[in-house]
mmCIF file of C-alpha atoms in Angstrom:
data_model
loop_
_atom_site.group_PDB
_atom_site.id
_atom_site.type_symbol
_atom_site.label_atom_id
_atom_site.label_comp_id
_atom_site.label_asym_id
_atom_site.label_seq_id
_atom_site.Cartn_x
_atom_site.Cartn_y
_atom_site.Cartn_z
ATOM 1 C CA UNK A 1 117.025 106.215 135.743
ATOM 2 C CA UNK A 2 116.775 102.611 134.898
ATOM 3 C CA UNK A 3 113.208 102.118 132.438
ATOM 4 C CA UNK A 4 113.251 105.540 131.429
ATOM 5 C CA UNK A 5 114.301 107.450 128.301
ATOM 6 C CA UNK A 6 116.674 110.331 128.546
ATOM 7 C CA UNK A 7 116.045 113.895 127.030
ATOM 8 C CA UNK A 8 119.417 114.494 127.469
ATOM 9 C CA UNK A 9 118.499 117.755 128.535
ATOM 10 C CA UNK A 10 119.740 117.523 132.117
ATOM 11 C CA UNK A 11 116.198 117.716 133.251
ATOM 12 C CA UNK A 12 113.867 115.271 131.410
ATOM 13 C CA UNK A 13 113.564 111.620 131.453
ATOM 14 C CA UNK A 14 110.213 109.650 129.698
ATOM 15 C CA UNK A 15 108.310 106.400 130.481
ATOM 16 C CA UNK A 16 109.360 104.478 127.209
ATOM 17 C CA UNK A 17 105.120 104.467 126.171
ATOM 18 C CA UNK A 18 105.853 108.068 124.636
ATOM 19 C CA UNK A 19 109.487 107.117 123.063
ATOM 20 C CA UNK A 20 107.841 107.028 118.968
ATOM 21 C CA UNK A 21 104.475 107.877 119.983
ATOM 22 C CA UNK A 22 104.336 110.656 116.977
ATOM 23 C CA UNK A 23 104.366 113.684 119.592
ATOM 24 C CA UNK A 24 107.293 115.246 120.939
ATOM 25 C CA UNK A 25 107.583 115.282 124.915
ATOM 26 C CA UNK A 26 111.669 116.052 124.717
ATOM 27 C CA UNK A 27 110.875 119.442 124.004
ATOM 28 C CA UNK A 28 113.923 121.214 123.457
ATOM 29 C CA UNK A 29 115.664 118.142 121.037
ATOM 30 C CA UNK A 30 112.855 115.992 120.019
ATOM 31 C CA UNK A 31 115.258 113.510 120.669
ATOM 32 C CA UNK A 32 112.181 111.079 121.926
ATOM 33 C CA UNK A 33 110.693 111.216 118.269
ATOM 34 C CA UNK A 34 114.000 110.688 116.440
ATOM 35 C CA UNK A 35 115.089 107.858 114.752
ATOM 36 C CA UNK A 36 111.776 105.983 114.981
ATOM 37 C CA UNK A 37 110.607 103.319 112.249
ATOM 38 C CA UNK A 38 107.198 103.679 111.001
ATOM 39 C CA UNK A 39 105.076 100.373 111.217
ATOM 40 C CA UNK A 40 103.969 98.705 108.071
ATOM 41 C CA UNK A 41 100.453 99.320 107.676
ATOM 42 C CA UNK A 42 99.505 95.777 108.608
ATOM 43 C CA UNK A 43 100.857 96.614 111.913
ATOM 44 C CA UNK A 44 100.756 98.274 115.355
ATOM 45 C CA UNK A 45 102.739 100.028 117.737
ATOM 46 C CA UNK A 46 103.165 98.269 120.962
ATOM 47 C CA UNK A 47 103.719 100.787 124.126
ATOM 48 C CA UNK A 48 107.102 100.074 124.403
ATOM 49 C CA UNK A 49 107.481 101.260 120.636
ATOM 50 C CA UNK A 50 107.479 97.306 118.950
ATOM 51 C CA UNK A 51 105.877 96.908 116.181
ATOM 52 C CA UNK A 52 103.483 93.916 116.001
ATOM 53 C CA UNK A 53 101.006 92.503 113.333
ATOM 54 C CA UNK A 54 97.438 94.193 114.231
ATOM 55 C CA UNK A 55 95.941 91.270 113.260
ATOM 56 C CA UNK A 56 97.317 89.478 116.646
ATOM 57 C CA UNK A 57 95.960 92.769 118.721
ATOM 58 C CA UNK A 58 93.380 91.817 121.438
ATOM 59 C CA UNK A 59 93.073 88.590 120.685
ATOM 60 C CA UNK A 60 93.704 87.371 123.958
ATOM 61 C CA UNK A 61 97.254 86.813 123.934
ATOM 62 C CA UNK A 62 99.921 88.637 124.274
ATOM 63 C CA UNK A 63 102.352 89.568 121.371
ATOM 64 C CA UNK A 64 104.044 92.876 122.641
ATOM 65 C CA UNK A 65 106.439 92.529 125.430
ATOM 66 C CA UNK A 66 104.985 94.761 127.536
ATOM 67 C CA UNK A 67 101.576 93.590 126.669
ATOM 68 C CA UNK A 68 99.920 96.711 125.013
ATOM 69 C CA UNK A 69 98.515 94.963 122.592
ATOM 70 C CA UNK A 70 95.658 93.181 124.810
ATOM 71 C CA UNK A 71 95.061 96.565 127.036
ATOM 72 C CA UNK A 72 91.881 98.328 126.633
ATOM 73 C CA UNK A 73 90.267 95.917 124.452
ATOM 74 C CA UNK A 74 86.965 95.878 124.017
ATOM 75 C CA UNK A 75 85.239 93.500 126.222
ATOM 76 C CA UNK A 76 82.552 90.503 125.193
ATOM 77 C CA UNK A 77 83.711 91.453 121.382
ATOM 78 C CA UNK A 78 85.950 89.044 119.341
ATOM 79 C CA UNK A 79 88.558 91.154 116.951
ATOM 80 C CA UNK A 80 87.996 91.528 113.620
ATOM 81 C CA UNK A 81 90.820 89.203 112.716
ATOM 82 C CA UNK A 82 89.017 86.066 114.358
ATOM 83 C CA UNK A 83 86.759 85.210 111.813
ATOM 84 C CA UNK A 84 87.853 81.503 111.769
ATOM 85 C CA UNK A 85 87.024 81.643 115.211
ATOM 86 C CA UNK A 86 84.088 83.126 115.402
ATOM 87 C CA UNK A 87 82.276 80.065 112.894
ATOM 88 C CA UNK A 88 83.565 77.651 115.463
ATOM 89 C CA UNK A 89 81.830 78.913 118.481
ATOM 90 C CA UNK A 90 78.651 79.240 116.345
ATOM 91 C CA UNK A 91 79.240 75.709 115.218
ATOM 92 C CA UNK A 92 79.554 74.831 118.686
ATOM 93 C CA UNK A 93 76.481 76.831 120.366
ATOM 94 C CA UNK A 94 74.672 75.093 117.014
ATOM 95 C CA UNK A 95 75.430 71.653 118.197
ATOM 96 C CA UNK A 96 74.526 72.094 122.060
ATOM 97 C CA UNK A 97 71.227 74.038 121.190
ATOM 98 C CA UNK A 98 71.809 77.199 121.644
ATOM 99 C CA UNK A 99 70.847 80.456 119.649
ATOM 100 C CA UNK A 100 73.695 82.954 118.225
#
């Protein structure tokens, strides 16, 4: 079936998300964990089995195809990576009077 990963067991096809997920679903080959590239260790696996840089994940837009990397983020907290940005929006709650 089109979107789907094939077992090629006659009986099993997978939504891509597990194809390289580190745990075998295609039971009787492993066929779904073959082959797969580990991400460097500045990186992240996107659902679809992309590797991005995990310094652009959940930072509000959308590096993965499939756009993994900005599900189930953490909400009202700015990654770790935004730094930079986090000094400008103290800057700028300084300058209208506000408290951080």
């Amino acid at each position: 079936r089109d979107g789907l990963f094939d077992c090629e067991d006659n009986k099993t096809c997978l939504t891509m998300d597990l194809v390289c997920d580190g745990v075998i679903q295609c039971y009787t080959n492993g066929l779904d964990e073959r082959d797969c590239h580990a991400c460097k260790k500045n990186e992240r696996r996107c659902k679809d089995g992309q590797c991005r840089s995990a310094v652009r994940w959940c930072d509000r837009v959308p590096d993965c195809p499939d756009r993994s990397d900005e599900r189930d983020c953490p909400s009202g907290i700015l990654p770790a990576d935004t730094a930079f940005n986090q000094n400008h929006l103290t800057a700028a709650i300084s300058i209208i009077g506000g408290t951080v």
